[in-house]
Short mmCIF file of C-alpha atoms and ligand atoms in Angstrom, two decimals:
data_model
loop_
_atom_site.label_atom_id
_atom_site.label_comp_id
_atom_site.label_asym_id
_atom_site.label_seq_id
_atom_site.Cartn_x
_atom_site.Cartn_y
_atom_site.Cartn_z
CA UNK A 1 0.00 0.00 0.00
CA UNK A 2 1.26 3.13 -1.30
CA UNK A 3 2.26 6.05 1.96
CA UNK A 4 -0.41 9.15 1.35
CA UNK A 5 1.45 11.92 2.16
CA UNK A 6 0.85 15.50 1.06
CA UNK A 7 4.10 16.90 2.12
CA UNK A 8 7.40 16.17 0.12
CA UNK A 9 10.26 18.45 -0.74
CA UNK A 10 8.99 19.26 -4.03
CA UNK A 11 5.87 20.34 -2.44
CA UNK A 12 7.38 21.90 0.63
CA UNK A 13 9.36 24.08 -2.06
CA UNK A 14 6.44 25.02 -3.70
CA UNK A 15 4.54 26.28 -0.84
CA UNK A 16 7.38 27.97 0.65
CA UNK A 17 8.20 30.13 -2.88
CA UNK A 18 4.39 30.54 -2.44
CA UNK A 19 4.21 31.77 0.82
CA UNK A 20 7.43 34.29 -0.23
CA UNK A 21 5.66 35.90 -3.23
CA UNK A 22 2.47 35.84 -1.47
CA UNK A 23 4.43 38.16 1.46
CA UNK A 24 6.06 40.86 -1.35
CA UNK A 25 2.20 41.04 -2.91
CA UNK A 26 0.39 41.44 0.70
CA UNK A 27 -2.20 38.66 -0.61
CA UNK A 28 -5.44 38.41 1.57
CA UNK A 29 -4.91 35.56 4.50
CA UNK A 30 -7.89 34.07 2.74
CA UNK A 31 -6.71 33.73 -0.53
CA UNK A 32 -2.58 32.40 0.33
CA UNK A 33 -4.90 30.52 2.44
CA UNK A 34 -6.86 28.75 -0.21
CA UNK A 35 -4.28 28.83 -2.82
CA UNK A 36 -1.68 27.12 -0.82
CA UNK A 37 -3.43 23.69 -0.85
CA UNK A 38 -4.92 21.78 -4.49
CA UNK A 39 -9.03 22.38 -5.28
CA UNK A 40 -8.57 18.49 -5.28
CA UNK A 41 -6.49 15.04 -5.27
CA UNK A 42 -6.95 11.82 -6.72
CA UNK A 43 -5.54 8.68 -5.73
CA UNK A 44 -6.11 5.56 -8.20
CA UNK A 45 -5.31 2.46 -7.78
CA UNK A 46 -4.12 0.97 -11.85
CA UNK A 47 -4.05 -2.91 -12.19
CA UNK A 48 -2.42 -3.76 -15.02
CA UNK A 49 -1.96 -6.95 -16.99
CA UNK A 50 1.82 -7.66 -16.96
CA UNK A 51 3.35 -9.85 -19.72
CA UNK A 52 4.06 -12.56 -17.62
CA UNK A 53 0.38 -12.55 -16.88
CA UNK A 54 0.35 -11.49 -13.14
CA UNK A 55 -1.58 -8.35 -12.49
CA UNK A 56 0.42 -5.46 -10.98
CA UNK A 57 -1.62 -2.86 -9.13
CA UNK A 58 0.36 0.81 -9.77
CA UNK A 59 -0.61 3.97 -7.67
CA UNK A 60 -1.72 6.75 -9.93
CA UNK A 61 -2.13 10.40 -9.08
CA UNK A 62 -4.41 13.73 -10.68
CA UNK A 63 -4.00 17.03 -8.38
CA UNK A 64 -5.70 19.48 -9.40
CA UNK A 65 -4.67 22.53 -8.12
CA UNK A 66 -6.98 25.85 -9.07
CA UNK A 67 -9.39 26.47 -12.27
CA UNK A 68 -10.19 30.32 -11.02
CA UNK A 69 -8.90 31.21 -14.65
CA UNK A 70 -10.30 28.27 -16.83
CA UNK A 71 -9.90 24.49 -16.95
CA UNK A 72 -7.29 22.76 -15.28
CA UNK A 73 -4.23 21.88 -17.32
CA UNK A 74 -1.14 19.85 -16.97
CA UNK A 75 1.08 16.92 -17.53
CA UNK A 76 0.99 13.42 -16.83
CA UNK A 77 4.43 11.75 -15.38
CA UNK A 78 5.34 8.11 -15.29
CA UNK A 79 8.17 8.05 -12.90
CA UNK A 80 9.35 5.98 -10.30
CA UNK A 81 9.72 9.03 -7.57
CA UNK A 82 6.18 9.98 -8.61
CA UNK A 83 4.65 10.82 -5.19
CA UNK A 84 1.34 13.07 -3.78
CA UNK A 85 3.45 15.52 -2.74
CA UNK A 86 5.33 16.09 -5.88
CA UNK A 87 2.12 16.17 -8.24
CA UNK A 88 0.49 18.52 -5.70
CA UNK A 89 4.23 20.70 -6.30
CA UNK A 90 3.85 20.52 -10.11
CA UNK A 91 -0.13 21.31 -10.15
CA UNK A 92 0.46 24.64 -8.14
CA UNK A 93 3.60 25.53 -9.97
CA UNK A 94 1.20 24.92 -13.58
CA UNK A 95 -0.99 27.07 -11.85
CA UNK A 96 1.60 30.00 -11.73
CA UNK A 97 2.73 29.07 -14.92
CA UNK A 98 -0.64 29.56 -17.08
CA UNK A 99 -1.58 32.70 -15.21
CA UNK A 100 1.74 34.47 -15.81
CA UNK A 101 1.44 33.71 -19.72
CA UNK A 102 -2.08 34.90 -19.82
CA UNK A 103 -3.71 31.53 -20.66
CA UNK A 104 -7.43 30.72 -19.60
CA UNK A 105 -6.13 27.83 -17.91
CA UNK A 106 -5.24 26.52 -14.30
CA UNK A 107 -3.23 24.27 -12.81
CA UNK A 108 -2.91 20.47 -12.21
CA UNK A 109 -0.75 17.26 -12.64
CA UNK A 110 -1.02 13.69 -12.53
CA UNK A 111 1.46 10.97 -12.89
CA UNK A 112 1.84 7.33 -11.95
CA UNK A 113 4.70 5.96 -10.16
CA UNK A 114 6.13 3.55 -12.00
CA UNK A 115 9.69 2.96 -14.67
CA UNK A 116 8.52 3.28 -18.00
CA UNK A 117 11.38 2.32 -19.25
CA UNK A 118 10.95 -1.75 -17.71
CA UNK A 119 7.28 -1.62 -19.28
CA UNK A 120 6.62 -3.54 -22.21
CA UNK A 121 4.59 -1.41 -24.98
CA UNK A 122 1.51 -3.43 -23.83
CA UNK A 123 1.75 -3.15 -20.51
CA UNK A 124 2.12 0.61 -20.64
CA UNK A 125 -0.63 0.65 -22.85
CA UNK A 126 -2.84 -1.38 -20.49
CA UNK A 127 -1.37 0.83 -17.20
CA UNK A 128 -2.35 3.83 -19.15
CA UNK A 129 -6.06 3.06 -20.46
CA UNK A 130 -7.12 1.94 -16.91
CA UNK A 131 -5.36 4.80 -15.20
CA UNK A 132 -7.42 6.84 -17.81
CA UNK A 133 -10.75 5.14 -16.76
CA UNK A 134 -10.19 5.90 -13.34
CA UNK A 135 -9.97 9.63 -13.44
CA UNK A 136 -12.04 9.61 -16.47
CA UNK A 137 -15.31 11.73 -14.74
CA UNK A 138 -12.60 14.50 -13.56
CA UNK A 139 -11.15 14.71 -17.09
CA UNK A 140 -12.27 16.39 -19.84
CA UNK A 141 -12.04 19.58 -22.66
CA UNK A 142 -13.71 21.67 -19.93
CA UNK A 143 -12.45 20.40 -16.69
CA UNK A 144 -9.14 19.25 -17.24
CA UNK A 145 -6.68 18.35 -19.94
CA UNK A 146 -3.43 16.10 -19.13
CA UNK A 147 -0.38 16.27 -21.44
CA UNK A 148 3.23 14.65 -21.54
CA UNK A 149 5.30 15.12 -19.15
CA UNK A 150 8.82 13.19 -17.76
CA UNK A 151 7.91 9.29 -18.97
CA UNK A 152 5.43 10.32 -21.31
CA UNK A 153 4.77 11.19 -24.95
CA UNK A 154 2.35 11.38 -27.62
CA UNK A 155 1.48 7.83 -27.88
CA UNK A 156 0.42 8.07 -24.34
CA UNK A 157 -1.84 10.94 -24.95
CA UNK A 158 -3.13 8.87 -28.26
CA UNK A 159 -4.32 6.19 -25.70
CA UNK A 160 -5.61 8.98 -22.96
CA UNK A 161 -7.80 10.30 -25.91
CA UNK A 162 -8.67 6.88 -27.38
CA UNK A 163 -9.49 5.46 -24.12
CA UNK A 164 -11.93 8.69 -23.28
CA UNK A 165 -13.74 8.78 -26.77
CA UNK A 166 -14.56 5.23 -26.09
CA UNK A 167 -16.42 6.16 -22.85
CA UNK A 168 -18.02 8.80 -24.43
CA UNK A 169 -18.91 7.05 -27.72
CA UNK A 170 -17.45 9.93 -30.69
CA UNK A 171 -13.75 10.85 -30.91
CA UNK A 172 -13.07 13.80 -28.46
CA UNK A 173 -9.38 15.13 -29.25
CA UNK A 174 -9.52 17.88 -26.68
CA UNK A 175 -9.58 16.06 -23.86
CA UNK A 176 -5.93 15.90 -24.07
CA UNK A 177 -2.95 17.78 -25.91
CA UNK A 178 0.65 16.73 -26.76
CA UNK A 179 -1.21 13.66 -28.95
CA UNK A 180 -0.37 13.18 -32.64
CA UNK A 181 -0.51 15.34 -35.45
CA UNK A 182 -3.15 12.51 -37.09
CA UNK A 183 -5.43 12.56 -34.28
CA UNK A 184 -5.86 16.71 -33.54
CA UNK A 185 -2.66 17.66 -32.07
CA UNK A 186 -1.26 20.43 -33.01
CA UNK A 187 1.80 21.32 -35.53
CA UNK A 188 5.25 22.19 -33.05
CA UNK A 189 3.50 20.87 -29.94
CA UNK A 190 6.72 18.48 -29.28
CA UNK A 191 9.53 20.80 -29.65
CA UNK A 192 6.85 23.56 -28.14
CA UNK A 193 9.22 23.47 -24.94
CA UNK A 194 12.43 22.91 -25.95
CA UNK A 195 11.71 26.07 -28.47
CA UNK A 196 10.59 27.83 -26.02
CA UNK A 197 13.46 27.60 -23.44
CA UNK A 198 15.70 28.94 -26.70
CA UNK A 199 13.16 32.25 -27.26
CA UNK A 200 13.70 33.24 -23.43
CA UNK A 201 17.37 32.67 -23.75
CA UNK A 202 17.15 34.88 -26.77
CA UNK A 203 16.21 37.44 -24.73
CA UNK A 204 18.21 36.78 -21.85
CA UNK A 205 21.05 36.80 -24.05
CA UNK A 206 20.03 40.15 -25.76
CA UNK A 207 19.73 41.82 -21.69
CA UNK A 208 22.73 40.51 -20.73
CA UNK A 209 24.73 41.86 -24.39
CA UNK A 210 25.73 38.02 -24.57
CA UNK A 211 26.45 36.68 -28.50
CA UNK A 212 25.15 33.47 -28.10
CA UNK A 213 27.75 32.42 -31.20
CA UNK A 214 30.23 32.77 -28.49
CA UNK A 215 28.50 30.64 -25.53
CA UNK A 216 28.72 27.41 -24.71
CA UNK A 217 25.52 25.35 -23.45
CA UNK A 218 25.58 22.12 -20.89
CA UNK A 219 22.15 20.45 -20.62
CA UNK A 220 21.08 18.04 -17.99
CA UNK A 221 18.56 15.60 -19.28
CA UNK A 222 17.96 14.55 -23.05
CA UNK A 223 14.32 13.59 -23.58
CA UNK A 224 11.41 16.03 -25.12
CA UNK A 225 13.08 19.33 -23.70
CA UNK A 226 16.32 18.65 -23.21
CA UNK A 227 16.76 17.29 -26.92
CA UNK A 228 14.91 20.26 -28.57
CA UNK A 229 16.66 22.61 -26.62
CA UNK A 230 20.65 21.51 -27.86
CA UNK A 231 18.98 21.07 -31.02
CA UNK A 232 17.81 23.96 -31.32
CA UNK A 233 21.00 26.09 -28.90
CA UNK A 234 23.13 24.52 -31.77
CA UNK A 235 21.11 25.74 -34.86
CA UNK A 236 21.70 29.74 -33.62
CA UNK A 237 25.94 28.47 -33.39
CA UNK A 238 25.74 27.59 -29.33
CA UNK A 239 28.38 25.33 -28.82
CA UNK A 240 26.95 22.20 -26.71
CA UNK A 241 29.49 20.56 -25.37
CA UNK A 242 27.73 18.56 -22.61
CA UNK A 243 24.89 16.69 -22.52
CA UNK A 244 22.95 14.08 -20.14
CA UNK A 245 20.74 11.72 -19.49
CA UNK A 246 19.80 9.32 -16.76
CA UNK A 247 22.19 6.44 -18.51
CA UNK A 248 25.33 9.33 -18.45
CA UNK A 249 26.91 12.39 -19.08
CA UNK A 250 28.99 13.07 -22.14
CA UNK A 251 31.26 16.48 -22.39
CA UNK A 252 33.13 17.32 -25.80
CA UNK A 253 34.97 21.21 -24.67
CA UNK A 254 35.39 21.61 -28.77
CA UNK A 255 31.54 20.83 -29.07
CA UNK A 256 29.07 18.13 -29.72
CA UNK A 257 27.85 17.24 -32.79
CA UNK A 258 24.23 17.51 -31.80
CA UNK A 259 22.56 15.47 -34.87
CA UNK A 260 24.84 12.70 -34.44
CA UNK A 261 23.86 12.40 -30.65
CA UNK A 262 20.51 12.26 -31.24
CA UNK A 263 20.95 9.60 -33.86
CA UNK A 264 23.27 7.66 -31.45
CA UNK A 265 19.98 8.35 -28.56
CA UNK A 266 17.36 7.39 -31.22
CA UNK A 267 19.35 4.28 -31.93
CA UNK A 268 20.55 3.09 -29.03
CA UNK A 269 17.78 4.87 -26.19
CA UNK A 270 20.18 5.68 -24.19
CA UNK A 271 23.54 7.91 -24.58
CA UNK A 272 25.71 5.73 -22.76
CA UNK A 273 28.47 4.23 -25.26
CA UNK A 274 28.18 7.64 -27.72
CA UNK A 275 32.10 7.82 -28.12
CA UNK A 276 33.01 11.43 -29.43
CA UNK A 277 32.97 12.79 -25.94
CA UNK A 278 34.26 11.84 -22.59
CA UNK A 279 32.22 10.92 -20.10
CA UNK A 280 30.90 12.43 -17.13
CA UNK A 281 28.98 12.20 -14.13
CA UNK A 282 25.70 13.55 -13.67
CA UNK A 283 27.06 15.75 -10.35
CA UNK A 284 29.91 17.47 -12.50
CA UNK A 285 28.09 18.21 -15.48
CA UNK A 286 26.34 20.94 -13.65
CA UNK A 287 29.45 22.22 -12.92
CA UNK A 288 30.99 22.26 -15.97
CA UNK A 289 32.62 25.95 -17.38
CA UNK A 290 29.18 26.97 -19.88
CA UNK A 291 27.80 30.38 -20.11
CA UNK A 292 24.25 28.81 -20.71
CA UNK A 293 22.80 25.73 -18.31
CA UNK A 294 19.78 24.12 -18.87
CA UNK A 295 18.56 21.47 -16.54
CA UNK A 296 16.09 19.05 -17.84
CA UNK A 297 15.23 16.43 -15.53
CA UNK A 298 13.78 16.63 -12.56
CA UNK A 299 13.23 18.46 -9.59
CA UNK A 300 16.15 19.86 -7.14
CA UNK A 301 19.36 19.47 -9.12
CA UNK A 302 20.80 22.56 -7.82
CA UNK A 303 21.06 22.81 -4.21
CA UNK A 304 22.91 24.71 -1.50
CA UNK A 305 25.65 22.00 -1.66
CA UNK A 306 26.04 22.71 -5.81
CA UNK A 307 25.24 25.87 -6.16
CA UNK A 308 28.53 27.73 -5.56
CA UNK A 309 30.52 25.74 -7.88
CA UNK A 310 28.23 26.58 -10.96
CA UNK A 311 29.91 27.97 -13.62
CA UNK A 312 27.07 29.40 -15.74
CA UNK A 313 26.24 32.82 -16.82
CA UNK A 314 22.65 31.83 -17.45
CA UNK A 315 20.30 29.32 -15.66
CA UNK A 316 17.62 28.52 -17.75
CA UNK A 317 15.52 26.03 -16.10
CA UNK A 318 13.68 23.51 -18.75
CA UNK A 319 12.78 21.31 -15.76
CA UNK A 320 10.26 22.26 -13.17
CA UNK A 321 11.61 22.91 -9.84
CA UNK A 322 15.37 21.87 -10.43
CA UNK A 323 16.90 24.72 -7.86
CA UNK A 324 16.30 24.68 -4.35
CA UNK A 325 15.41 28.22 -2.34
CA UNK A 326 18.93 27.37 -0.90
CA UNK A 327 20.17 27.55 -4.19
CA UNK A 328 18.75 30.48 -5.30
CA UNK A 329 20.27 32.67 -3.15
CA UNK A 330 23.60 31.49 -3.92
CA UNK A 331 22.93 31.60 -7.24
CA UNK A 332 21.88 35.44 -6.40
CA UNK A 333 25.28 36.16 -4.81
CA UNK A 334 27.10 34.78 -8.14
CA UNK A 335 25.36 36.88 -10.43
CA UNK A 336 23.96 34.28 -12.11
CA UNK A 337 21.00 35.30 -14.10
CA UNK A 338 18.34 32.46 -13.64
CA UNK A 339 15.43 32.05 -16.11
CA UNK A 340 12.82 30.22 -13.79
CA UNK A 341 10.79 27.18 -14.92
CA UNK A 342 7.33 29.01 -14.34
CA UNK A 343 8.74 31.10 -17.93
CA UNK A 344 11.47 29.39 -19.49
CA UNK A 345 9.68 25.94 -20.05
CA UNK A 346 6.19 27.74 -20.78
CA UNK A 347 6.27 26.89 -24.19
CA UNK A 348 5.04 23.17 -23.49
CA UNK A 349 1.28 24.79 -21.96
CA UNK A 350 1.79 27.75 -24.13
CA UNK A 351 1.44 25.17 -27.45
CA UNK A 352 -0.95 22.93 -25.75
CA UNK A 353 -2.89 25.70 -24.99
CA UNK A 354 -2.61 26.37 -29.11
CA UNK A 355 -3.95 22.56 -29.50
CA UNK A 356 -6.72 22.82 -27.13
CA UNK A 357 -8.17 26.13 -29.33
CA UNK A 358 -8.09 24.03 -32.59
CA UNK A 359 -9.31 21.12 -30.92
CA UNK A 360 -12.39 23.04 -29.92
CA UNK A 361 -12.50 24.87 -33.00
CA UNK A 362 -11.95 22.06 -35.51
CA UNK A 363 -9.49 24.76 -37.27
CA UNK A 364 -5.83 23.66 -37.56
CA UNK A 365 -3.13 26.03 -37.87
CA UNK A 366 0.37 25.64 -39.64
CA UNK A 367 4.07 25.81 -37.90
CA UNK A 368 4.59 28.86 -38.53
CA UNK A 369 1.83 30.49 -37.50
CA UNK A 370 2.45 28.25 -33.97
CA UNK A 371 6.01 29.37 -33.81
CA UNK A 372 5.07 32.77 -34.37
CA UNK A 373 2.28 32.97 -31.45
CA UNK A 374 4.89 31.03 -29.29
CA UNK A 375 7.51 33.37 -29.67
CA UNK A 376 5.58 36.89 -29.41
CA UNK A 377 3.89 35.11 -25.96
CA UNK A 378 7.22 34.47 -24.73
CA UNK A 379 9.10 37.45 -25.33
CA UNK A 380 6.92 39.69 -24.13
CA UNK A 381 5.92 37.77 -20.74
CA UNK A 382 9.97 37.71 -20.74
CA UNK A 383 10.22 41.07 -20.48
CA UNK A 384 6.92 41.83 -18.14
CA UNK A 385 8.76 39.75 -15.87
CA UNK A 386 11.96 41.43 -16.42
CA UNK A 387 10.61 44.74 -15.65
CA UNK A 388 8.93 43.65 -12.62
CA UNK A 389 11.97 42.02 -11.49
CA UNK A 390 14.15 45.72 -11.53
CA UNK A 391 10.89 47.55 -10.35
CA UNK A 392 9.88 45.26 -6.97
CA UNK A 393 13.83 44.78 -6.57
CA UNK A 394 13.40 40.99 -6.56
CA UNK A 395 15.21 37.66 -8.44
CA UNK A 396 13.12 36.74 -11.68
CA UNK A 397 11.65 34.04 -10.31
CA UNK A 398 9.92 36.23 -7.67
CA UNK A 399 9.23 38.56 -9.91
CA UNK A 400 7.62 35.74 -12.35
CA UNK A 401 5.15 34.13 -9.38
CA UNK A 402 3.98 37.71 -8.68
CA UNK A 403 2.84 38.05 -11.98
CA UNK A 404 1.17 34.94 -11.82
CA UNK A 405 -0.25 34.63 -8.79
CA UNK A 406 -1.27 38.04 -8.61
CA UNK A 407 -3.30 37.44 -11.77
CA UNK A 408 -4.98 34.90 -9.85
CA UNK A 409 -5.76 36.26 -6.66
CA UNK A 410 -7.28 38.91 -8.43
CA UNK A 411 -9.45 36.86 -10.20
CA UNK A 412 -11.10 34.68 -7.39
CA UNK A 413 -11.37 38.47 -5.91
CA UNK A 414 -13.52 39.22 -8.77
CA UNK A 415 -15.19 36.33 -8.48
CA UNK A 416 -16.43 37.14 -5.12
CA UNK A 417 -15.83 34.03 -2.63
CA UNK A 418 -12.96 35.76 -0.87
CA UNK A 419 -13.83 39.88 -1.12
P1 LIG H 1 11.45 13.06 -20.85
O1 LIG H 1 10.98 11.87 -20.13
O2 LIG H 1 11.16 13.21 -22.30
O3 LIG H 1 13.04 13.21 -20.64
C1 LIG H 1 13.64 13.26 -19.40
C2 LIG H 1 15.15 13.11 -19.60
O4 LIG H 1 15.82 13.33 -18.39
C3 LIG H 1 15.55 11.71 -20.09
O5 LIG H 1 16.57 11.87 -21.06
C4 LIG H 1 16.09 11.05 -18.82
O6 LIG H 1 17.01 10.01 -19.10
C5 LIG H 1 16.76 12.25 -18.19
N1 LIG H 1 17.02 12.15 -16.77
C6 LIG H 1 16.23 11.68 -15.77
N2 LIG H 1 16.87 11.75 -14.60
C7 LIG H 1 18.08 12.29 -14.86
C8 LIG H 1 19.21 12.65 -14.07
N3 LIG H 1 19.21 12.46 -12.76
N4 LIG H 1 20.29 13.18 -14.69
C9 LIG H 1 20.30 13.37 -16.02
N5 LIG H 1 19.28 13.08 -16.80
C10 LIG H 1 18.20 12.55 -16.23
O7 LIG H 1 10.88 14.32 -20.02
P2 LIG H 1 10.65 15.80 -20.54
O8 LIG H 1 9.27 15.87 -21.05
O9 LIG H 1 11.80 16.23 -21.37
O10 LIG H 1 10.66 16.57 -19.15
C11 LIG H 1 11.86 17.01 -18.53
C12 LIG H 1 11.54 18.11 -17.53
O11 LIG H 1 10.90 19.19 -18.21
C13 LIG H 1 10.59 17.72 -16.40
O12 LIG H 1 10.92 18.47 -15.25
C14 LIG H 1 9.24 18.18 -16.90
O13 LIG H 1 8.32 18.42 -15.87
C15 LIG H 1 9.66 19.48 -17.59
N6 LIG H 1 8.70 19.97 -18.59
C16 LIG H 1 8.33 19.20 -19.65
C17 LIG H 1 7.44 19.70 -20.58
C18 LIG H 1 7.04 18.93 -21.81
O14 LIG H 1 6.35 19.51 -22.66
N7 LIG H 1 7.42 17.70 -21.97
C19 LIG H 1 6.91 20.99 -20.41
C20 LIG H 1 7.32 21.76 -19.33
C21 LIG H 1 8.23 21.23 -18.42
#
């Protein structure tokens, strides 16, 4: 039987950050008091058919954590370390995250502990349609729309959506985003966050008069965001020359050759063995000399024991939560210019947000015209958040959760529970 326990470090984090912003804003008692805990939780208990035809029961969450500005929205995580806590972390930091870009969206997550990576396709499959039936009445285009997240992809989503058009009888594609192109997702949905992560560090880049031709970029973690993001660093002339992912780290000081390590990864699903670069451990690689770092794994990679021997210029966090409040004060004292997760990985809910609209609308747009919406979003919530940041005389990650909270607060204000 799986330990229910709402508190966890991830989620500790989160309320604490919370409870800082919420201080600098003077929020009503009422409302920090409200907004500190989830509208709701859901455990689920998944049996699953495994190959060797015993029946495996996983534990599956769904937090949902406020819907003040529209339906709840956020990813779904297959993860061994997948815990209450951390979902109920991740739901209030999507939340903050859909508020500061201006979407008509709130905040949840879901996720089932478990390694995807020892699941056959089958059993995943199975795992994922009965985890899907069991939250299936709190899903839904207007309540609440899962996506990928660590562990998942579109295939997942394909079964989500397959799974809840069967229940309902006609094919209902926006009940989920992040699904294939064939079945209503959206053009530039996968590389949405990866892309996105590169348009703040545009911007960063242009504040801080840094030539990105000049800067070298180590990223931590090499699956939807991590990938897109080297892919993309190295296609403006940023020189990656480390990259990681749970297998190993590989460093190359002249420079990877980004295509051929995602061939080697596509190949092989993992990077250990890729030979043009030496290797090295997942500890030092946020260490390395870089101007740019991206982490883009999981939570609390940078912590007060780390933080003082990064070597960054810029911390652009793909991942949600990877620094610690420890961290970020250190990271203060070094001058180290951090682009928080609640902005620079934005562009995954940004695009899904894009999906959801044609969904609805049964009106499909090109790349293009996604790429171009993604960018203009980004940029300028980069530099609201910016200004705010040399205005209140706070780091950019405060300065980020004021915007979004405050956007919140003021609408459950509005809406007249708490006045
Ligand atoms: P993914 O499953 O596609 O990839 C995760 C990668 O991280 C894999 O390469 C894995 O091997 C690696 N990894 C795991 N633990 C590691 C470790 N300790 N050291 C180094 N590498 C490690 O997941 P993803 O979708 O790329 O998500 C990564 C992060 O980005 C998560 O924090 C997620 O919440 C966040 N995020 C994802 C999206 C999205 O659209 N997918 C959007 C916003 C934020």
């Amino acid at each position: 039987m799986a330990t229910v326990e709402w508190r966890s470090p991830a989620s500790e984090m989160a309320v604490k950050q919370f409870e800082i912003v919420a201080e600098r804003l003077n929020l009503d008692k009422n409302i920090a008091g409200r907004l500190k805990r989830p509208d709701r939780a859901l455990i689920v208990s998944v049996p699953t058919r495994i190959d060797d035809g015993s029946v495996h029961v996983f534990t599956g969450y769904r937090v949902q954590h406020n819907d003040i500005l529209g339906p709840f929205k956020g990813g779904i995580r297959y993860h061994p370390d997948v815990n209450l806590g951390e979902v109920s972390a991740l739901a209030m930091w999507m939340t903050w995250k859909c508020s500061l870009a201006g979407l008509p969206l709130g905040g949840a997550k879901g996720g089932i502990a478990c390694d995807p990576a020892k699941l056959s396709r089958n059993e995943l499959q199975g795992m994922t349609r009965r985890y899907t039936a069991e939250i299936l009445n709190f899903i839904g285009p207007d309540v609440d729309v899962p996506a990928p997240d660590m562990g998942t992809n579109e295939q997942v989503m394909a079964w989500i959506m397959d799974t809840y058009s069967q229940h309902k009888g006609y094919a209902v594609p926006g009940v989920v985003t992040g699904k294939p192109v064939a079945i209503g997702g959206t053009q530039g949905r996968k590389e949405a966050t990866g892309r996105g992560v590169v348009y703040t560090l545009i911007e960063a880049a242009k504040y801080l008069r840094m030539d990105l031709s000049r800067c070298r970029a180590v990223i931590q973690g090499f699956g939807n965001v991590g990938l897109v993001t080297a892919r993309e660093l190295a296609g403006l002339g940023v020189k990656v020359v480390a990259v990681s992912d749970r297998s190993c780290g590989i460093w190359n000081d002249k420079g990877l050759k980004v295509d051929d390590v995602v061939s080697y990864k596509d190949k092989n699903r993992r990077l250990e063995g890729f030979s043009e670069g030496e290797k090295v451990s997942g500890s030092k690689l946020l260490e390395l000399p870089c101007e740019i770092l991206v982490p883009a794994a999981g939570e609390m990679q940078i912590t007060g024991k780390n933080a003082g021997k990064l070597q960054c210029r810029i911390l652009a966090e793909g991942a949600n939560g990877p620094t610690t409040l420890e961290a970020d004060e250190i990271l203060k004292e070094k001058g180290i210019f951090v682009i928080p997760d609640v902005l620079a990985n934005a562009g995954g809910v940004i695009v899904s947000y894009f999906e959801w609209v044609q969904d609805l609308q049964n009106f499909f747009w090109t790349e293009e015209e996604v790429n171009k919406k993604l960018k203009e979003i980004l940029t300028r919530t980069f530099h609201e958040v910016l200004e705010t940041s040399r205005k209140q005389q706070v780091n950019m990650r405060v300065a980020a959760l004021m915007i979004g909270v405050d956007r919140v607060a003021r609408a459950m204000l509005w809406r007249g529970l708490y006045a």
